[in-house]
CSV table of C-alpha atoms in Angstrom, one decimal:
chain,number,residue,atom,x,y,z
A,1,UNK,CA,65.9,-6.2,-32.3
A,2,UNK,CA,67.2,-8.7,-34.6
A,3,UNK,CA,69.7,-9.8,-35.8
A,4,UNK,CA,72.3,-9.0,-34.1
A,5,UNK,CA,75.6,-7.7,-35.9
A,6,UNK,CA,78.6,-8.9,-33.8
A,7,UNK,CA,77.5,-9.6,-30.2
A,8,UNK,CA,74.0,-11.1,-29.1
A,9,UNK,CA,74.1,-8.5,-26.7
A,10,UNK,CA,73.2,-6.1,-29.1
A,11,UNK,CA,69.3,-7.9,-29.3
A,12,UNK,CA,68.9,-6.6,-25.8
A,13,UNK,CA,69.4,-2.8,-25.1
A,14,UNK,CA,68.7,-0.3,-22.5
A,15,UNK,CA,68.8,3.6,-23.4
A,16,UNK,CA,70.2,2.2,-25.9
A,17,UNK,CA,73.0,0.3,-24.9
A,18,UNK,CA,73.7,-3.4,-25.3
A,19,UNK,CA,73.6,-4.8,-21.6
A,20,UNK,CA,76.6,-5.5,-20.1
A,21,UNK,CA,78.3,-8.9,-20.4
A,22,UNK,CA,78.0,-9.4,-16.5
A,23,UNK,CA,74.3,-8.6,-17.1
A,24,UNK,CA,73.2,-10.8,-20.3
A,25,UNK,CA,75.6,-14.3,-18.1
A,26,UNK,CA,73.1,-13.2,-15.4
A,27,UNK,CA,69.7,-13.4,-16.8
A,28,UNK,CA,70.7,-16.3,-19.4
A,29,UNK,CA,71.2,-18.5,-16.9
A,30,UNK,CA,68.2,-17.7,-14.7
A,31,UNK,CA,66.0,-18.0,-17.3
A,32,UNK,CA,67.5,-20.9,-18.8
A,33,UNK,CA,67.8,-23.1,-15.3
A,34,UNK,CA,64.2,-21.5,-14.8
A,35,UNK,CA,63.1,-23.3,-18.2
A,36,UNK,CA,65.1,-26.7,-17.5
A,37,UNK,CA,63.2,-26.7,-13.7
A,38,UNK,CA,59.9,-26.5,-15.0
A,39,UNK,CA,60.1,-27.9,-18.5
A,40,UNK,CA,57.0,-30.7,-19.6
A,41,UNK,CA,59.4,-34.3,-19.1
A,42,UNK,CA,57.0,-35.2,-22.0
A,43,UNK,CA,58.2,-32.3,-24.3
A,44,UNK,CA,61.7,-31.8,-23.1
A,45,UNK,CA,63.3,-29.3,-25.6
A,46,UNK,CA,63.9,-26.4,-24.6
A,47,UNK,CA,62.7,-23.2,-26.4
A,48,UNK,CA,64.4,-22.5,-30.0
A,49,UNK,CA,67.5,-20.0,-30.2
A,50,UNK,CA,65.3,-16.8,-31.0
A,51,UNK,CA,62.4,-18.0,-28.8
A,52,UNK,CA,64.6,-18.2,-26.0
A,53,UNK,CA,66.1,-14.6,-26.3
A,54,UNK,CA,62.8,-13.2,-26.4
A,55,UNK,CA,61.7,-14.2,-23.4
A,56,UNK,CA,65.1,-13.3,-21.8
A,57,UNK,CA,64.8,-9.9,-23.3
A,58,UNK,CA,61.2,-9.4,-22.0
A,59,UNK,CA,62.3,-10.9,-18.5
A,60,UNK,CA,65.4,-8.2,-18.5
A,61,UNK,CA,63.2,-5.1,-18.8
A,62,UNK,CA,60.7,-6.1,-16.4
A,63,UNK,CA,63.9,-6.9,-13.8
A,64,UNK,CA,65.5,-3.7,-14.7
A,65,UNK,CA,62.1,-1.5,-15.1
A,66,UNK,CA,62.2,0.1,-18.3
A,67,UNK,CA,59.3,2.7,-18.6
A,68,UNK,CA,59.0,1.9,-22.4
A,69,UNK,CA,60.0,-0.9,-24.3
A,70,UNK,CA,60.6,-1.1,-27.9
A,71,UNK,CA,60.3,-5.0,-29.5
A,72,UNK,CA,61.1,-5.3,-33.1
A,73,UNK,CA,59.2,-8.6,-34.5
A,74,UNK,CA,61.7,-11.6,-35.6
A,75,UNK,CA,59.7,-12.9,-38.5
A,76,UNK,CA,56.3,-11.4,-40.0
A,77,UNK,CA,54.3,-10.6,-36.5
A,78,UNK,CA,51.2,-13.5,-36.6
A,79,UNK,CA,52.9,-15.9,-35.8
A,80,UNK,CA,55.8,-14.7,-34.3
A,81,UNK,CA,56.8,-15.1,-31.0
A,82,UNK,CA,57.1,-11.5,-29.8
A,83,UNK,CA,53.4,-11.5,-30.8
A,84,UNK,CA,52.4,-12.6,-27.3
A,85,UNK,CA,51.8,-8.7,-26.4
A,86,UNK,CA,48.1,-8.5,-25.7
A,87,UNK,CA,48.3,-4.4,-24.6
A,88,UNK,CA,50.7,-2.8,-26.3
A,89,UNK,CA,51.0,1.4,-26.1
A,90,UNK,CA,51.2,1.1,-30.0
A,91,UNK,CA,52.2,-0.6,-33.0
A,92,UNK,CA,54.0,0.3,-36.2
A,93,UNK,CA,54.1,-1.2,-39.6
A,94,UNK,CA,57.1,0.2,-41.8
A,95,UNK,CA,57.3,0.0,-45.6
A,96,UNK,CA,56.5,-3.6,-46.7
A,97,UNK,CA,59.1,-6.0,-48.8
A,98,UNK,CA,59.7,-9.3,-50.2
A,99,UNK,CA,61.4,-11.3,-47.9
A,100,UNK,CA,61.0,-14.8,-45.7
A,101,UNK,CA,59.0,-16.2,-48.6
A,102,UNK,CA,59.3,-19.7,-47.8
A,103,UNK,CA,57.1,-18.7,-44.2
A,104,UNK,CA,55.0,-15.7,-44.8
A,105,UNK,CA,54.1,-15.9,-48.6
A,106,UNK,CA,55.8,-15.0,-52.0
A,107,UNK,CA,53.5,-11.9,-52.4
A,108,UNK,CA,52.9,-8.5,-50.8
A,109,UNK,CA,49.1,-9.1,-50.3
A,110,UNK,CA,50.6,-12.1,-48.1
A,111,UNK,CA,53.0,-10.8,-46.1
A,112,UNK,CA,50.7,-8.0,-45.6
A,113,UNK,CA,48.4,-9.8,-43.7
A,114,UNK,CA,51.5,-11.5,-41.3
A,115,UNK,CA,52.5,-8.4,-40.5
A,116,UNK,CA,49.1,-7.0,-39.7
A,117,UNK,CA,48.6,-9.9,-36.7
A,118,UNK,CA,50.4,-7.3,-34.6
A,119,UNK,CA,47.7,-5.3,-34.4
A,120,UNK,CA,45.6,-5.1,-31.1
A,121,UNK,CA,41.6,-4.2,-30.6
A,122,UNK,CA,41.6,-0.5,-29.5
A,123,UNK,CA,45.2,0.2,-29.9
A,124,UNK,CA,46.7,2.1,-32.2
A,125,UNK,CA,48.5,1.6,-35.3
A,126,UNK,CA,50.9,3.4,-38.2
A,127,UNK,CA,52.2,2.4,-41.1
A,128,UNK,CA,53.8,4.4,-44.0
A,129,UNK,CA,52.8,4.6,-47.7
A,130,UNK,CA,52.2,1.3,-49.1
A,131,UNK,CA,51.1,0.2,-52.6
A,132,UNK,CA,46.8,-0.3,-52.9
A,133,UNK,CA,46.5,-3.9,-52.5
A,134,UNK,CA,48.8,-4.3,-49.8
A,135,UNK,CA,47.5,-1.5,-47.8
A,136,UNK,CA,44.0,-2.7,-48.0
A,137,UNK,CA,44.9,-6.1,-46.3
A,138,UNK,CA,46.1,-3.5,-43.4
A,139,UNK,CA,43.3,-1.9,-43.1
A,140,UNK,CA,41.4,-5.4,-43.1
A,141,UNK,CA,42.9,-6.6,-40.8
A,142,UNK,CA,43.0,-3.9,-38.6
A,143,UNK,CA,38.6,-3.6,-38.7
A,144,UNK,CA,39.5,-7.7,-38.0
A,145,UNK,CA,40.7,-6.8,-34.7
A,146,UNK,CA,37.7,-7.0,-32.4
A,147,UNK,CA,37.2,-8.6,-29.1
A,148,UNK,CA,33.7,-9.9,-27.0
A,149,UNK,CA,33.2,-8.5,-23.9
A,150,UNK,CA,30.7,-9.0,-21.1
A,151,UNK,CA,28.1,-7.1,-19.7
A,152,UNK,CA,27.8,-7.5,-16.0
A,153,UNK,CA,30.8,-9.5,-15.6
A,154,UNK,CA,31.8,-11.1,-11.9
A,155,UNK,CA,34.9,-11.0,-10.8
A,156,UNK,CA,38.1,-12.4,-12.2
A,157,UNK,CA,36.3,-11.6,-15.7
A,158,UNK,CA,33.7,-14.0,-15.8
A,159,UNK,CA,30.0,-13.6,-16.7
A,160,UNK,CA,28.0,-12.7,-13.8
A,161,UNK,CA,25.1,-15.2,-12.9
A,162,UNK,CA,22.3,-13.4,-14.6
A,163,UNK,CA,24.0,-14.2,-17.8
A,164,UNK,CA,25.4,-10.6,-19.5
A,165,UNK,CA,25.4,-9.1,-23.3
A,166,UNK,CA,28.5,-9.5,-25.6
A,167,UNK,CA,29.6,-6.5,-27.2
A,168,UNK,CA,32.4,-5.4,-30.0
A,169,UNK,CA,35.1,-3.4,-28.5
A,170,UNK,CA,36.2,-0.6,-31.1
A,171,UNK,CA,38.6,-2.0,-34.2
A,172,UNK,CA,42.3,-1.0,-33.9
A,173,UNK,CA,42.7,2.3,-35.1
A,174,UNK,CA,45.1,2.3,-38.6
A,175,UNK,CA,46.9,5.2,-39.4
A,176,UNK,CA,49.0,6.9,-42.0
A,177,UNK,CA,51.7,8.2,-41.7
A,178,UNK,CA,52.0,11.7,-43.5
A,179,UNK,CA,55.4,12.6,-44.7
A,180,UNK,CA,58.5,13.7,-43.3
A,181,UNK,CA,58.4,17.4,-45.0
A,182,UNK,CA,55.2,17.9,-43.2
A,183,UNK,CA,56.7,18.4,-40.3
A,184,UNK,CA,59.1,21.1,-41.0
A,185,UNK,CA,58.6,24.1,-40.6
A,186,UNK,CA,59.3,26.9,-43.2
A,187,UNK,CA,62.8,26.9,-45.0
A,188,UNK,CA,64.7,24.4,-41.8
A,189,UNK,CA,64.8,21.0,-42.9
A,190,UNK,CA,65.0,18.0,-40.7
A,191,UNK,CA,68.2,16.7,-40.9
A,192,UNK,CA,68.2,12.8,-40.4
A,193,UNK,CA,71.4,10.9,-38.5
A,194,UNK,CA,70.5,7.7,-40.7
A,195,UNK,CA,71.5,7.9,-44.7
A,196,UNK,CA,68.6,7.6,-47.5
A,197,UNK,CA,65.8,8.7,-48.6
A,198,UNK,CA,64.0,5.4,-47.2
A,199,UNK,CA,65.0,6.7,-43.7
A,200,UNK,CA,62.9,9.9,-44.3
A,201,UNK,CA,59.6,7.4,-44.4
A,202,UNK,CA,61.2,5.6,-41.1
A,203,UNK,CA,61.6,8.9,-39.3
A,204,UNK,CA,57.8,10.0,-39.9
A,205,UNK,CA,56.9,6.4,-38.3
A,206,UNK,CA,58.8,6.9,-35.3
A,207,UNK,CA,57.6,10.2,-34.6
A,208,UNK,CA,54.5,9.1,-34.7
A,209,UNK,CA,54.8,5.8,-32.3
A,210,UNK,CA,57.0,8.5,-30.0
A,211,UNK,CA,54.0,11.0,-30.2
A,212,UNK,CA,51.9,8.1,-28.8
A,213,UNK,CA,53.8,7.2,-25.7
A,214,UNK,CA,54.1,10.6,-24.8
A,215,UNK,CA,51.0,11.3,-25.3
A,216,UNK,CA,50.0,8.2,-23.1
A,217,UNK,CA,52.2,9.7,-20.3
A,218,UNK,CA,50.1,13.1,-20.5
A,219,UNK,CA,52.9,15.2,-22.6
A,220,UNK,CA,50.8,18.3,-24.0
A,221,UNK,CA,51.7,20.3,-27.2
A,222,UNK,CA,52.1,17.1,-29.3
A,223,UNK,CA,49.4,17.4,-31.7
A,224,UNK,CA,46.0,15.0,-30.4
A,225,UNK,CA,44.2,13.0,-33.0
A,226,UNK,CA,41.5,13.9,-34.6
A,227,UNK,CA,38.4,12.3,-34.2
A,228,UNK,CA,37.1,9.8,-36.8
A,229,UNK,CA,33.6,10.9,-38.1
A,230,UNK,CA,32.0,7.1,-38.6
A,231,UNK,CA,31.4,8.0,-42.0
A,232,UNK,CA,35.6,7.9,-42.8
A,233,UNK,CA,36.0,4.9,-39.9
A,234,UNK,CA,38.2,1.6,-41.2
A,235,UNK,CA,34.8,0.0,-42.4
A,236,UNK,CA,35.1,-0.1,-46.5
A,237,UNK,CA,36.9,3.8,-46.2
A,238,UNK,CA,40.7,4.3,-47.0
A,239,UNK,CA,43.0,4.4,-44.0
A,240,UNK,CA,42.9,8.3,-42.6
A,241,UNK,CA,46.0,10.3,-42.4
A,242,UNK,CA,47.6,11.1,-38.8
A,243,UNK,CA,48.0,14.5,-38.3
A,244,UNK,CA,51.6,16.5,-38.2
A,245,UNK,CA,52.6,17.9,-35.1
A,246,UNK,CA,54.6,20.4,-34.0
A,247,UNK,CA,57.8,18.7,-32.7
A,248,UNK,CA,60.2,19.3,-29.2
A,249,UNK,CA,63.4,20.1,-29.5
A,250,UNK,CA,64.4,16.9,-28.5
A,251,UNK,CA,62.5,14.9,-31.5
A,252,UNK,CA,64.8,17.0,-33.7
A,253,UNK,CA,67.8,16.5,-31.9
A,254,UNK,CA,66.9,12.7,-31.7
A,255,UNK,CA,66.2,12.2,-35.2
A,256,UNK,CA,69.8,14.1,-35.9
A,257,UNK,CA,71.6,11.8,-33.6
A,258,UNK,CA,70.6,8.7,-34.3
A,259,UNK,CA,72.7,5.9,-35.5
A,260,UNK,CA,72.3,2.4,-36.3
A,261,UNK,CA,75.2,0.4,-36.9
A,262,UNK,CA,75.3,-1.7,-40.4
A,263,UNK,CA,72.6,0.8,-42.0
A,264,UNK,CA,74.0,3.2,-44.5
A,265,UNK,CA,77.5,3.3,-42.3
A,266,UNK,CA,80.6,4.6,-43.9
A,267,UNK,CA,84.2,3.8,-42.6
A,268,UNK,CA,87.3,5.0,-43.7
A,269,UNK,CA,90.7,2.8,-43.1
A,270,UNK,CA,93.1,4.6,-45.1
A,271,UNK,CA,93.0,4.7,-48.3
A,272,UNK,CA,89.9,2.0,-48.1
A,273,UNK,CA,86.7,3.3,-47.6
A,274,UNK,CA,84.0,1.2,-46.4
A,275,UNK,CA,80.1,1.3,-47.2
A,276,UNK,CA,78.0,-1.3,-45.0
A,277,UNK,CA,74.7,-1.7,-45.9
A,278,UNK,CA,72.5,-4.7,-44.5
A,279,UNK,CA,70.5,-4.4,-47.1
A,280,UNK,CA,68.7,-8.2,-48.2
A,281,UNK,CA,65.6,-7.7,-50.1
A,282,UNK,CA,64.9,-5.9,-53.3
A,283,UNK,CA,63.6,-3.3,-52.1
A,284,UNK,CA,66.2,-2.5,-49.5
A,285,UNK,CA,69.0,-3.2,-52.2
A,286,UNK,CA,67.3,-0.4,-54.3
A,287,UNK,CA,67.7,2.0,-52.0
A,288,UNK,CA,71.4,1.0,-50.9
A,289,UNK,CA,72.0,1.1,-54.6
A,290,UNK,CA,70.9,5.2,-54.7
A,291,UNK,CA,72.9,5.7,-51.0
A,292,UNK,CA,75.9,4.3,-52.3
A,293,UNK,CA,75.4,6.6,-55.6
A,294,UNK,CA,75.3,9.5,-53.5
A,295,UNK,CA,78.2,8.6,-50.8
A,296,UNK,CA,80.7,7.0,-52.8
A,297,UNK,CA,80.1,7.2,-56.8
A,298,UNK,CA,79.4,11.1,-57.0
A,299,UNK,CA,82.7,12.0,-54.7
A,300,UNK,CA,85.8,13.1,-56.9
A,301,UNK,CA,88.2,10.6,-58.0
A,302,UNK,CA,91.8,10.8,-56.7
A,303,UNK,CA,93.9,12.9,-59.1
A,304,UNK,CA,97.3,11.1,-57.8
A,305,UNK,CA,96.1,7.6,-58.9
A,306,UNK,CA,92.8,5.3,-59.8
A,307,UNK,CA,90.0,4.3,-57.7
A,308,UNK,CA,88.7,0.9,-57.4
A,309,UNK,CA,84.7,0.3,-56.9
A,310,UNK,CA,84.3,-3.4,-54.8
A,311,UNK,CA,81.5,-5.3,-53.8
A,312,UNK,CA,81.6,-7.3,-51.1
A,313,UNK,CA,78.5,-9.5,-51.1
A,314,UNK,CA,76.5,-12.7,-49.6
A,315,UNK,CA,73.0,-13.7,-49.3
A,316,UNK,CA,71.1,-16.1,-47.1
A,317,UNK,CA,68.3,-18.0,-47.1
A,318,UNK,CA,65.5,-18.1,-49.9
A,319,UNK,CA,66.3,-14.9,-51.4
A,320,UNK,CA,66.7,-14.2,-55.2
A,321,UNK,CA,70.5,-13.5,-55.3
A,322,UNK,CA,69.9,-13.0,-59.2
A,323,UNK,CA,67.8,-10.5,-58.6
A,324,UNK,CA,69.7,-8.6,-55.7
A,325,UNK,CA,72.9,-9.3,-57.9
A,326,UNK,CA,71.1,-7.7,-61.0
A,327,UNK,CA,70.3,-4.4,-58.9
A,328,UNK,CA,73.7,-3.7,-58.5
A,329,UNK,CA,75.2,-3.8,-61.8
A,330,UNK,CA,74.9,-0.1,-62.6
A,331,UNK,CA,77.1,0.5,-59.9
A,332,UNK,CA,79.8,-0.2,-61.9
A,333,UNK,CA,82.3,-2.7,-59.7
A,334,UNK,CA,85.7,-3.3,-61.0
A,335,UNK,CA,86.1,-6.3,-58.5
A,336,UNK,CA,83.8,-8.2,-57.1
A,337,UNK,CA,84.2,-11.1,-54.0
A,338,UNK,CA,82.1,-13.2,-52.6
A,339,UNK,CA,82.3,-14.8,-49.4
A,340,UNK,CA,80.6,-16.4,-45.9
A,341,UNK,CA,79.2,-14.6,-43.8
A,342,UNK,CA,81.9,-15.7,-40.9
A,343,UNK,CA,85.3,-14.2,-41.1
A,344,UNK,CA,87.3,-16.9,-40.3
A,345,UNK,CA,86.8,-20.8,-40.7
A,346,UNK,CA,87.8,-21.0,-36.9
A,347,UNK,CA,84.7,-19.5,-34.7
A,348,UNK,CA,86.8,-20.4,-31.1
A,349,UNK,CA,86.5,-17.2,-30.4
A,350,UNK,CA,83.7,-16.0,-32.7
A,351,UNK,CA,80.8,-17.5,-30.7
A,352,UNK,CA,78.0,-15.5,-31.5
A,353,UNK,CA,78.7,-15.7,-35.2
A,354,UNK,CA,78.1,-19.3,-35.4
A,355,UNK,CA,75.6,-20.3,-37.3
A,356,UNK,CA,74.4,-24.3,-36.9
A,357,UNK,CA,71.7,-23.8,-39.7
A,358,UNK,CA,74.6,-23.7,-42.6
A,359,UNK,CA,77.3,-25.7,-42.9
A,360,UNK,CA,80.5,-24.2,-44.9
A,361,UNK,CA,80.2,-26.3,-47.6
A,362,UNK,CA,76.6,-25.1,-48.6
A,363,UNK,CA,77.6,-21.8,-47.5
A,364,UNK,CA,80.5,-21.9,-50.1
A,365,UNK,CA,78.4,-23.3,-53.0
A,366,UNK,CA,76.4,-20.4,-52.3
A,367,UNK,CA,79.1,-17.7,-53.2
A,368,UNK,CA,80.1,-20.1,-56.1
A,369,UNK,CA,76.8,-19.5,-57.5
A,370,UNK,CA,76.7,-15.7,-56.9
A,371,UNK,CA,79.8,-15.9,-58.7
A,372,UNK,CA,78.2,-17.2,-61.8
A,373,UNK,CA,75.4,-15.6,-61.5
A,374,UNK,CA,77.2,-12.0,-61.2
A,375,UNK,CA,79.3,-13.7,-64.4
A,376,UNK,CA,76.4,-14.0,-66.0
A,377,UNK,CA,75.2,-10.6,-65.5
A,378,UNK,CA,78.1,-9.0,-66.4
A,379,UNK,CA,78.3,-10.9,-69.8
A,380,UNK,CA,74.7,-10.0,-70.6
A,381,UNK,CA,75.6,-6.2,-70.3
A,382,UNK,CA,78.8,-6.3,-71.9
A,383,UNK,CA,77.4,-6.2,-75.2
A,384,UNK,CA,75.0,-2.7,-73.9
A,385,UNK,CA,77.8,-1.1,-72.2
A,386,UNK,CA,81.3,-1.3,-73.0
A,387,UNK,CA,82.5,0.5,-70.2
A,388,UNK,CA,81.6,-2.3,-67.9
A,389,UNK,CA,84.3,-3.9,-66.0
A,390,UNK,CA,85.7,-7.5,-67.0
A,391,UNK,CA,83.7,-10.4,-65.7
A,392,UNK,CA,86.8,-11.8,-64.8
A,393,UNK,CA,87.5,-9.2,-62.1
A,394,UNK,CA,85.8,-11.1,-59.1
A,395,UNK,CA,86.5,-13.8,-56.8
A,396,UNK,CA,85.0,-16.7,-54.6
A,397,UNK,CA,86.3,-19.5,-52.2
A,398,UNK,CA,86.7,-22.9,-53.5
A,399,UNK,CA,84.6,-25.4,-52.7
A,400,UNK,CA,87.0,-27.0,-49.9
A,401,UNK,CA,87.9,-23.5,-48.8
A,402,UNK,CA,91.7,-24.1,-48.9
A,403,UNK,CA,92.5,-21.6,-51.6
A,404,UNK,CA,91.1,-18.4,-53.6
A,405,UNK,CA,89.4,-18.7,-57.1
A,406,UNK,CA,92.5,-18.0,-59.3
A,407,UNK,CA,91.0,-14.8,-60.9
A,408,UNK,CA,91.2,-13.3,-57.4
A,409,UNK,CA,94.9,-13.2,-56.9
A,410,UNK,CA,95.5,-12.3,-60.9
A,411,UNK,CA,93.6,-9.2,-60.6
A,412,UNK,CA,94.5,-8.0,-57.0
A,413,UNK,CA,97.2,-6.0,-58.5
A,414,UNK,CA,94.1,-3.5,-59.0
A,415,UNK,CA,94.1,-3.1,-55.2
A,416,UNK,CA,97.5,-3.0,-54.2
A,417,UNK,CA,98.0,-0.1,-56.9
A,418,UNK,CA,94.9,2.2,-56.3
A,419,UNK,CA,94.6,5.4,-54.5
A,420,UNK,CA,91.2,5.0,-53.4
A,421,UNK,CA,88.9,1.9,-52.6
A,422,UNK,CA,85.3,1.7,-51.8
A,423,UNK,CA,84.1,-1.1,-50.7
A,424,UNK,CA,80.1,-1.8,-50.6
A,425,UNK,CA,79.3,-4.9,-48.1
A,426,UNK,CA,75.5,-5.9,-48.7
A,427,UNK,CA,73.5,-8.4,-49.1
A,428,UNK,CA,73.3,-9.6,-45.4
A,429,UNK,CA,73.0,-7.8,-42.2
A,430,UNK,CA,75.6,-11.4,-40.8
A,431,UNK,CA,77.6,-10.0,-43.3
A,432,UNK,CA,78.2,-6.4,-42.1
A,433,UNK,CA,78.6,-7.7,-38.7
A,434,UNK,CA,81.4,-10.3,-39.7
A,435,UNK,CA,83.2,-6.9,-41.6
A,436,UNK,CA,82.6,-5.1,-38.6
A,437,UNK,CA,84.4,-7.7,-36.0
A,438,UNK,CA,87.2,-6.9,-38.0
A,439,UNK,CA,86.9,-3.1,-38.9
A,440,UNK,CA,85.5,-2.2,-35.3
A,441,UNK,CA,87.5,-4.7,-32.9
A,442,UNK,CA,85.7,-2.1,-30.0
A,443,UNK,CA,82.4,-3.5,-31.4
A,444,UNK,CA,83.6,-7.4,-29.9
A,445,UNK,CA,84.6,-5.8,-26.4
């Protein structure tokens, strides 16, 4: 998976465990010397930063045997690297969002048909509920996935002497998901480990790609497929639901224990109470926006003091910050600070949160912006709601760094005298993982 929150260890897992230092200095440097031995003198770079780890994560499991092995895509799927997988057991396509414009397209429709490159002839695939046009470059792309074969081949897969007939291997299957409710049973709800109601629509994904591995290793009881008539195949027909199934008792207990650091996370230090949400796209900020509702802004103020509401925010890349900024304005913040991703300016010690792709100046401008922009926001709203907070009540780092934007200091008098904080950090999963170094110093063992 990627990225990684504190350590780069955490992109490699097994039973779901970040591999052991000893292990990751082990196979880094067999692959890489591996790489640097047989490298093209021609074309001597070496692969790129998220190139490399993928094939260091695919050499690991086949090292350490892993029966099953779970690979999250970096960027869109087509033409990503972890795309080489020409057999997978099954592949699974969660709800679609804007983000990564700049590479896989600035619409849905677009990024769509990225994801879809995952899919494999004969193999199947799930995704969840997705809006119409979106969902029907899915399905296209799924009938898309056909491969020739030979008729009479010789051996080593070539055609046989005599010449042989080409033929079209089945599409890969696509599949929807049906919904979480389906498949409890009676009045017992499932209960989910992850916060949100999005989760709910991840859970009934995961079940399903589950359901298929254990089918593949001959589990019985898990609810088969039905066969697809050919009159309601992929060919100009909507995508058929998967069926429900009746699930083990360890599905339920899996779905209750899982955890995901960074994802709908709450913290408490004190009277500070952190909410870390990685949450980067619109979509995603939405639903942190109704989480944070529900965890933080419905819970009872303290009746020996005030409570303070805080965002703690960032964004990277080519995302709309207006836009994510503009999403969380009903939230209500009384202070507002924007910052780098990194928690401190010296990264000595901070390897794997260095990032060579920004520098600190362009990664200060940034906040200065979101600054204005959440200025901005606040000012247009003042006039429709006059119980919003001051737009004065936030804060960013200067552009060399040195000091903090005045208003931050004048109006930290807010925080030293409140009984309760809550603090949201979102905006960027590099984020959370630079407020976890520091709220989780276990996390950087």
């Amino acid at each position: 998976s990627s990225p990684h929150l504190v350590q780069v260890r955490e992109r490699i897992r097994i039973n779901g465990q970040p591999i052991s230092k000893d292990l990751f200095n082990k196979y880094f440097w067999l692959v890489y010397n591996r790489l640097e031995e047989t490298k093209d003198p021609a074309h001597a770079s070496m692969p790129a930063y998220f190139r490399f780890l993928t094939i260091m994560a695919f050499h690991v499991f086949l090292q350490e045997k892993v029966d099953l092995a779970v690979v999250e895509v970096g960027i869109g799927g087509t033409y990503d690297c972890t795309n080489i997988i020409r057999a997978p057991v099954v592949c699974g396509v969660s709800s679609l969002g804007i983000d990564h414009t700049s590479i896989l397209g600035d619409t849905m429709e677009k990024i769509a048909w990225q994801k879809g490159g995952i899919f494999k002839p004969g193999v199947p695939a799930f995704t969840v509920a997705q809006p119409e046009q979106p969902l029907e470059v899915l399905r296209e792309r799924a009938q898309e996935r056909k491969v020739s074969c030979w008729w009479g081949c010789g051996l080593g897969g070539t055609p046989s002497h005599g010449g042989g007939l080409s033929l079209l291997s089945p599409q890969c299957p696509l599949y929807l998901c049906p919904e979480l409710d389906d498949f409890e049973e009676g009045s017992r709800a499932l209960e989910l480990g992850l916060a949100g109601a999005h989760q709910r629509s991840n859970a009934a994904l995961a079940l399903q790609l589950a359901r298929m591995w254990l089918q593949r290793r001959g589990c019985q009881g898990l609810g088969e497929l039905k066969e697809m008539p050919p009159s309601t195949e992929l060919l100009g027909g909507p995508v058929p639901l998967a069926p429900a199934f009746q699930l083990t008792d360890a599905m339920i207990q899996g779905l209750r224990d899982t955890e995901w650091l960074g994802r709908t996370q709450v913290l408490s230090h004190g009277a500070v109470t952190w909410y870390l949400d990685g949450a980067h796209t619109t979509s995603s900020i939405q639903a942190c926006v109704r989480w944070f509702r529900q965890a933080a802004l419905s819970q009872d103020k303290p009746h020996d003091g005030s409570e303070v509401r805080v965002l703690l925010f960032n964004a990277t890349g080519d995302r709309d910050t207006a836009a994510l900024l503009k999403l969380l304005v009903p939230c209500h913040f009384d202070y507002a600070v924007f910052c780098p991703n990194f928690t401190e300016v010296s990264v000595a010690n901070n390897a794997d949160q260095q990032n060579f792709n920004v520098t600190l100046e362009n990664a200060l401008t940034r906040c200065l912006e979101n600054q204005r922009t959440w200025t901005r926001l606040l000012e247009e709203k003042a006039g429709q709601d006059p119980w919003l907070p001051s737009p004065l009540r936030l804060a960013a780092p200067t552009a060399s760094g040195a000091h903090p934007h005045p208003a931050a200091s004048s109006r930290a008098v807010l925080l030293r005298e409140a009984a309760a904080v809550r603090v949201l950090v979102t905006g960027s999963l590099h984020l959370v993982g630079g407020a976890l170094r520091l709220l989780e110093p276990a996390l950087s063992q």
